[in-house]
Coordinates of C-alpha atoms in Angstrom, one line a residue:
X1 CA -33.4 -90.0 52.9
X2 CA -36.3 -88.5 51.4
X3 CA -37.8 -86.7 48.3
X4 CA -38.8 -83.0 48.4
X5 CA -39.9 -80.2 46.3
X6 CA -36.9 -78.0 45.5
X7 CA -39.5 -75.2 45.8
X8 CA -40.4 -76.8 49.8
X9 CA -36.5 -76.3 50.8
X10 CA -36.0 -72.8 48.7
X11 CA -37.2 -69.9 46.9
X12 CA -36.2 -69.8 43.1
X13 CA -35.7 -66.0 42.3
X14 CA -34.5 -63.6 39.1
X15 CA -32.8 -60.5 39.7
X16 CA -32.3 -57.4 37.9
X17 CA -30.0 -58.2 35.0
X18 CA -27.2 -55.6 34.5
X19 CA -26.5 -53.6 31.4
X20 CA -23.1 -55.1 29.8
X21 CA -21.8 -51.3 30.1
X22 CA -22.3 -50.8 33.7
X23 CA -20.0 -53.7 34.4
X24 CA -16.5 -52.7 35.8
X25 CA -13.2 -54.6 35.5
X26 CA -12.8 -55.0 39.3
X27 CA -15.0 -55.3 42.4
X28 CA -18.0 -58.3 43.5
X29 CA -18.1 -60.7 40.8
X30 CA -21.0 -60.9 38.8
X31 CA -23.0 -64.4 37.4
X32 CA -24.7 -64.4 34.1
X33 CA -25.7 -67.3 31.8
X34 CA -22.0 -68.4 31.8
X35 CA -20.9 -68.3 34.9
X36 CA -18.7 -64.9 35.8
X37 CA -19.5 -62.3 33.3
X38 CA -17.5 -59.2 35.2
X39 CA -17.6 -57.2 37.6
X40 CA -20.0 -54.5 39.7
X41 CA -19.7 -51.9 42.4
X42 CA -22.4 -54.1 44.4
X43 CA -23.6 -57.3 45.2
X44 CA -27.4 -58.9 45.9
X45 CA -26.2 -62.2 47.6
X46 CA -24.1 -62.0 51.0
X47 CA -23.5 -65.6 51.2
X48 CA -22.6 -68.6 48.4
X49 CA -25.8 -69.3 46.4
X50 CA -27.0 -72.0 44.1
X51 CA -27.6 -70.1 40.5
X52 CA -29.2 -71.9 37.7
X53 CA -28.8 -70.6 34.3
X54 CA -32.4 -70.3 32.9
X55 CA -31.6 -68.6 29.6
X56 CA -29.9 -69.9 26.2
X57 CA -27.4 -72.1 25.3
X58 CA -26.3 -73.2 28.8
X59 CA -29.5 -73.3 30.3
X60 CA -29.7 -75.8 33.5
X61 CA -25.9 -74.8 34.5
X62 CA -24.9 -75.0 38.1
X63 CA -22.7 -72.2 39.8
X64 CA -22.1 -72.1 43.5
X65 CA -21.5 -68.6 43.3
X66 CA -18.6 -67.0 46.1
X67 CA -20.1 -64.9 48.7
X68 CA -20.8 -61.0 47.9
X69 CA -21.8 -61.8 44.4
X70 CA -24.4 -59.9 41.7
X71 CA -26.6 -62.5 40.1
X72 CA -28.5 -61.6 37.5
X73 CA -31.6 -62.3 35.5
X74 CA -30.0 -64.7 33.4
X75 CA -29.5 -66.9 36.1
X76 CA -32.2 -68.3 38.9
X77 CA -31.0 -68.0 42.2
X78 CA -32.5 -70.5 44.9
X79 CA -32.9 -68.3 47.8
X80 CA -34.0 -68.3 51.4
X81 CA -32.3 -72.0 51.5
X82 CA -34.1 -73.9 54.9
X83 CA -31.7 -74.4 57.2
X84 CA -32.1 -77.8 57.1
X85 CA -30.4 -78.2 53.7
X86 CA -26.5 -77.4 53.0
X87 CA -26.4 -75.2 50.5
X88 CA -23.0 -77.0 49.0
X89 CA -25.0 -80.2 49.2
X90 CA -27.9 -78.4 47.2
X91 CA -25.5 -77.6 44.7
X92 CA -24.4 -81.4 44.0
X93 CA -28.4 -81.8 43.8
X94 CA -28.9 -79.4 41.3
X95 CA -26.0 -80.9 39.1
X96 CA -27.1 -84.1 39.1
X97 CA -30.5 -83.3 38.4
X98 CA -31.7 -83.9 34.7
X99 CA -33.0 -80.0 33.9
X100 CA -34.3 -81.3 30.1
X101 CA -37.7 -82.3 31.5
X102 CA -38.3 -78.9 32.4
X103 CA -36.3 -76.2 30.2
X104 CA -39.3 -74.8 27.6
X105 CA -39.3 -72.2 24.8
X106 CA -38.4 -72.7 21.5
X107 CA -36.5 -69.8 19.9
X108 CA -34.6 -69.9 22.9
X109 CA -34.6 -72.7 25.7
X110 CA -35.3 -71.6 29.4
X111 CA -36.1 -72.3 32.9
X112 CA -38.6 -70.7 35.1
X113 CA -40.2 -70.5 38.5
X114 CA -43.1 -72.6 37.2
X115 CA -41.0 -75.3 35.6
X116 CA -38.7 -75.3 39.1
X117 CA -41.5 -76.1 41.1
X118 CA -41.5 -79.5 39.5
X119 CA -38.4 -80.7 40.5
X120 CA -37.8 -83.1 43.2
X121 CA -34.6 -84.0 45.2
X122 CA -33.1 -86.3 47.6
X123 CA -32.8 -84.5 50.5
X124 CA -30.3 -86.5 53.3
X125 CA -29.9 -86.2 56.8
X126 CA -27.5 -82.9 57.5
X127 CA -25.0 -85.8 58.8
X128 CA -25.1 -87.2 55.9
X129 CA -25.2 -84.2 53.3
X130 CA -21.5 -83.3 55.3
X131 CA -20.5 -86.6 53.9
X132 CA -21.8 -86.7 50.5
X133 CA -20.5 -82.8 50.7
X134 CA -16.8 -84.3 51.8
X135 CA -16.9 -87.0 48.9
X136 CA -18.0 -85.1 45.9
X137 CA -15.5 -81.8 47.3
X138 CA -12.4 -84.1 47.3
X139 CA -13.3 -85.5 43.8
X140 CA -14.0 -82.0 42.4
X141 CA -10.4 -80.9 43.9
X142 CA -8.8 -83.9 42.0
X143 CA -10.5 -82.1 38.9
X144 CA -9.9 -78.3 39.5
X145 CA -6.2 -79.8 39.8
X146 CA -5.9 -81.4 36.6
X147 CA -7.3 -78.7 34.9
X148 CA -4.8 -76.3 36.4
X149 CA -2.6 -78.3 34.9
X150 CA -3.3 -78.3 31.6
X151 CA -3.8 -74.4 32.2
X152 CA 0.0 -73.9 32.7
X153 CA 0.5 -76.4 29.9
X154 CA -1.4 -73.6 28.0
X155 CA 0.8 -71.1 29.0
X156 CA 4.0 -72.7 28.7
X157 CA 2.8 -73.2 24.8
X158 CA 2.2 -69.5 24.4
X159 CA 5.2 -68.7 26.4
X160 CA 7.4 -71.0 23.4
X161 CA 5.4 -68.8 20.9
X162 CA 6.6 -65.8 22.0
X163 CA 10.6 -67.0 22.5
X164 CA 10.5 -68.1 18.9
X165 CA 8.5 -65.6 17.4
X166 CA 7.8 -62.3 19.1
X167 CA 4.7 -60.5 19.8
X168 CA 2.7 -60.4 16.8
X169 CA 1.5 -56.7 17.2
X170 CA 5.4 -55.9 16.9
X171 CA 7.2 -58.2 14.9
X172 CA 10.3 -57.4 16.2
X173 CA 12.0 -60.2 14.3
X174 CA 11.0 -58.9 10.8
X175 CA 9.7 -61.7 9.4
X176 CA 7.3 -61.3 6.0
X177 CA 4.0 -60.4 6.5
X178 CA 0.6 -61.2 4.2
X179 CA -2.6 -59.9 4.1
X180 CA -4.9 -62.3 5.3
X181 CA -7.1 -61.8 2.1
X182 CA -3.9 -63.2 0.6
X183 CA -3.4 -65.9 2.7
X184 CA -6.8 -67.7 3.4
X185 CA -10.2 -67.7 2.4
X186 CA -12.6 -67.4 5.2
X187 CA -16.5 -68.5 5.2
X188 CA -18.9 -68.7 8.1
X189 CA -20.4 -71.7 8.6
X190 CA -23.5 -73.3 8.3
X191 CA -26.3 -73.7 10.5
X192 CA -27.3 -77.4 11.6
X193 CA -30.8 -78.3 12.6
X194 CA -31.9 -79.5 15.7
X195 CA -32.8 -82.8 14.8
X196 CA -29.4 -83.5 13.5
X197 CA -27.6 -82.8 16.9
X198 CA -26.5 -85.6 18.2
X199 CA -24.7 -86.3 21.5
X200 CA -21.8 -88.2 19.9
X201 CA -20.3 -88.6 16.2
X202 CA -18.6 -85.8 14.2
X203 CA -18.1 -82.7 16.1
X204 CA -19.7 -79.9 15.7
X205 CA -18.3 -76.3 16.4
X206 CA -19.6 -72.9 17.0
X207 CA -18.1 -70.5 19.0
X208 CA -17.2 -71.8 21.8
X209 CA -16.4 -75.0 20.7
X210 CA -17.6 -78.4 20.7
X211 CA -21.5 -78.2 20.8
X212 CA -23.1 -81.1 19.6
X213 CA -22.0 -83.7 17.3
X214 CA -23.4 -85.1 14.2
X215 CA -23.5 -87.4 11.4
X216 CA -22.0 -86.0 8.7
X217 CA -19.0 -83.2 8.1
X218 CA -18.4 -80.0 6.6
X219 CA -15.2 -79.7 6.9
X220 CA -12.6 -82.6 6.5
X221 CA -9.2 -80.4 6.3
X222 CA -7.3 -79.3 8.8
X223 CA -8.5 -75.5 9.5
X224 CA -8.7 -72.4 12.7
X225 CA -11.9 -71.7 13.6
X226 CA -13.2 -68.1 15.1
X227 CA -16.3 -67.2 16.5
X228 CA -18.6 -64.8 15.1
X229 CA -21.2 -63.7 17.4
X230 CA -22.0 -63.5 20.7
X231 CA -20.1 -63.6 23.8
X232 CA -17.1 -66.2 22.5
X233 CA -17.3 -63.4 19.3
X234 CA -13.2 -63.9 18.2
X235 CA -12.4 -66.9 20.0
X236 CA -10.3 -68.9 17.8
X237 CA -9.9 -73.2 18.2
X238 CA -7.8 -75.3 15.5
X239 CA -9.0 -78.5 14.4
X240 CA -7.5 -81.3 11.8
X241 CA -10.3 -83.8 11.7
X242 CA -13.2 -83.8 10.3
X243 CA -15.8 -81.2 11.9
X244 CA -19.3 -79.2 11.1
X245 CA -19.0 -75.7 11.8
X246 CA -21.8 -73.7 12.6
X247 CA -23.4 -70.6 11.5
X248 CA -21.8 -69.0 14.9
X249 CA -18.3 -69.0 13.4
X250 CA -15.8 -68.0 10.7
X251 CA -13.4 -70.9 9.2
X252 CA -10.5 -70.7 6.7
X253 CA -12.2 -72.6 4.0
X254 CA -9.2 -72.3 1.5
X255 CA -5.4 -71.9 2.1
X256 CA -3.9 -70.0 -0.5
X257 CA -0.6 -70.6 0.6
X258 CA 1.3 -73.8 2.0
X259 CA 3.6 -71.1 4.0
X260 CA 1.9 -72.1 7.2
X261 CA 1.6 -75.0 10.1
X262 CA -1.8 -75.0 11.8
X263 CA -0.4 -75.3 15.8
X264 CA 1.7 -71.9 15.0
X265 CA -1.1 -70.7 12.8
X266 CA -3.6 -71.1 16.0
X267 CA -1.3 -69.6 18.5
X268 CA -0.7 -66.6 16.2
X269 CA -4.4 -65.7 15.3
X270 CA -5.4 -66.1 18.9
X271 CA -2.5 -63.7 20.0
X272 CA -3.7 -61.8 17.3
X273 CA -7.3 -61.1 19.6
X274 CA -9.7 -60.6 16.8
X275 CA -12.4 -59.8 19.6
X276 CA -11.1 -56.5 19.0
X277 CA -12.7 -56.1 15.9
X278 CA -16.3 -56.9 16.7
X279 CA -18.9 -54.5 15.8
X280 CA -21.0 -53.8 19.0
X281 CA -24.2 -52.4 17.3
X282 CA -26.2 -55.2 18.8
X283 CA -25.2 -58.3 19.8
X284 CA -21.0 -58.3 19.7
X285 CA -20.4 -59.7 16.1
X286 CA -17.3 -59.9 13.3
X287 CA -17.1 -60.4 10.0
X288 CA -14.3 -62.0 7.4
X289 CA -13.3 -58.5 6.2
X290 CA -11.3 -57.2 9.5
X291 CA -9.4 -61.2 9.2
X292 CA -8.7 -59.9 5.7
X293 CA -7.5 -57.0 6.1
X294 CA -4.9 -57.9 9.2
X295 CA -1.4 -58.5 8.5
X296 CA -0.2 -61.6 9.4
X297 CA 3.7 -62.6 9.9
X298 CA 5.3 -65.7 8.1
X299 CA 8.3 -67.2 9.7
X300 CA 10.7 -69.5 8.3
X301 CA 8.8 -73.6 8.0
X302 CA 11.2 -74.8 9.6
X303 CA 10.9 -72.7 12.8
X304 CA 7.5 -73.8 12.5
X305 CA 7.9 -77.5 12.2
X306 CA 9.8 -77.0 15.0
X307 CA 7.5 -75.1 17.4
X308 CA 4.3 -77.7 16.0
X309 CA 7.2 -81.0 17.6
X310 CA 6.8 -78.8 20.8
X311 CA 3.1 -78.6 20.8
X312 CA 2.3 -81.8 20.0
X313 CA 4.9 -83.2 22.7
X314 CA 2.4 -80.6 25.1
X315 CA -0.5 -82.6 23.6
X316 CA 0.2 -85.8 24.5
X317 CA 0.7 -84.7 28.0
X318 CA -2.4 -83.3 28.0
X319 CA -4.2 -86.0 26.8
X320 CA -3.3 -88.1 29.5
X321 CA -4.1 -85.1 32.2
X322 CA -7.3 -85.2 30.0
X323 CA -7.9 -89.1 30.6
X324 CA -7.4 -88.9 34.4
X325 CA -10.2 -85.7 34.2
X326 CA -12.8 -88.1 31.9
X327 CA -12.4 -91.2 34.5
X328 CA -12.6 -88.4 37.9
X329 CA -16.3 -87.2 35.9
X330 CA -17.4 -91.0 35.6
X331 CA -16.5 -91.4 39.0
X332 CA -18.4 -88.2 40.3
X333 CA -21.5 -89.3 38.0
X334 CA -21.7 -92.8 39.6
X335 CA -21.2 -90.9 43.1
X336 CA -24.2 -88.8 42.2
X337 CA -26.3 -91.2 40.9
X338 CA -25.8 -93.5 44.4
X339 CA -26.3 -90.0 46.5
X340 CA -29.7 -88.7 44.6
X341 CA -30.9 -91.1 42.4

């Protein structure tokens, strides 16, 4: 084994970013900043390729993209791989590598050619790269596995939604209906500075979820939470502990009503797909008055109580499918810390 310049073994390359418009439901997948984006009549990589997020939130994500892919600008692609090197085995090295010693910018974090040509890796015999490629592959199956599993959990959850109560957009079982200005009082969050994020403590949420954590809370009922901006603009996530939500995303900061349990108030609203209602004048955003102005349906409390026993029953199954995925990443992180240091 030996250490290398990534930049000896590969070129790091940008390429031409598509416009969000141009991109088609079907055809060659297409990597952004979070993995695939959509997709595009054409493709600028032929084989697998290691892509490195170098923009935003995400930035220092590893994709192995599939073959016949469009990667764009938001992503660096490590090109012209010597033959020397795997490029599977390249991935594992570029996910265990630490990217915070050279992400720069401020306003928004990134990663360019110049910072790339810092980084070193261990680079092993190819005999040996098959190996550590073998290894880490049957570990990373064990993983994809679980979290197919609590995938169809997932669905079987929504599929109990819709046996008890319907599609939403119909309402087919006529039960009472609300405004949502009647119901809840929404709020967006609040923006947390940087020297308050902390990599454990109280959660903190924006629109795609967990992001940091913190010290201190914002929030200490239970509440939904929906994005506001950006690409996970309408997502919706339920929470009943204590969390900070950020400026990213809408909460119901007030119930006005007791009339509803939060499991079958989360499956409604995200059945409900308030993505719909984004404005798209810039960058994809929604506001509280659309989740005002919606109708929502009320069915009896019991029938709730009784789908919330089904989805915490679910829970606890995934929790422990969540458990075996936690101790499968420890033992992937200790693998990659023997193979490449």
């Amino acid at each position: 084994m030996r250490k290398v310049k990534l930049t000896s073994i590969c070129k790091p390359k940008q390429w031409k970013t598509i416009p969000t418009s141009e991109l088609k439901d079907v055809g060659y997948p297409v990597y952004g900043a979070n993995g695939i984006i959509g997709y595009y009549d054409k493709y600028n990589h032929e084989s697998e390729t290691v892509a490195i997020t170098c923009r935003g939130a995400t930035c220092g994500t590893v994709n192995l993209t599939k073959p016949k892919a469009y990667i764009t600008g938001n992503a660096m692609c490590l090109d012209e791989v010597s033959a020397e090197v795997n490029v599977k085995y390249l991935s594992y090295a570029m996910q265990a590598f630490d990217f915070s010693t050279v992400i720069s910018g401020t306003a928004q974090p990134q990663i360019t050619r110049e910072g790339l040509q810092k980084v070193m890796i261990s680079l092993h015999s190819p005999e040996k790269q098959e190996k550590i490629i073998q290894m880490l592959g049957k570990v990373d199956y064990l993983i994809d596995k679980r979290h197919q599993q609590l995938a169809k959990l997932d669905e079987l959850v929504k599929a109990r939604f819709v046996e008890m109560f319907g599609e939403n957009n119909h309402n087919e079982r006529g039960f009472p209906t609300k405004f949502g200005g009647e119901l809840f009082k929404f709020s967006s969050g609040k923006f947390l500075p940087e020297e308050k994020r902390l990599t454990e403590g109280i959660p903190v949420y924006g629109g795609n979820g967990i992001a940091w954590y913190t010290q201190e809370a914002l929030v200490y009922h239970p509440t939904v939470i929906i994005g506001r901006v950006g690409a996970w603009c309408g997502n919706v996530h339920a929470v009943k502990t204590p969390v900070w939500i950020t400026d990213n995303a809408i909460y119901i900061k007030e119930f006005k009503t007791n009339e509803f349990k939060i499991e079958f108030l989360f499956e409604l609203m995200e059945m409900m797909n308030f993505f719909q209602y984004a404005d798209y004048s810039g960058q994809p955003k929604i506001t509280q008055k659309p989740l005002e102005g919606q109708r929502y349906i009320i069915p009896p409390i019991e029938l709730q109580e009784k789908f919330a026993a089904f989805v915490q029953s679910t829970d606890q199954t995934k929790s422990t499918i969540q458990a075996s995925i936690d101790q499968l990443e420890t033992l992937k992180k200790s693998l990659m810390q023997e193979y490449f240091g």
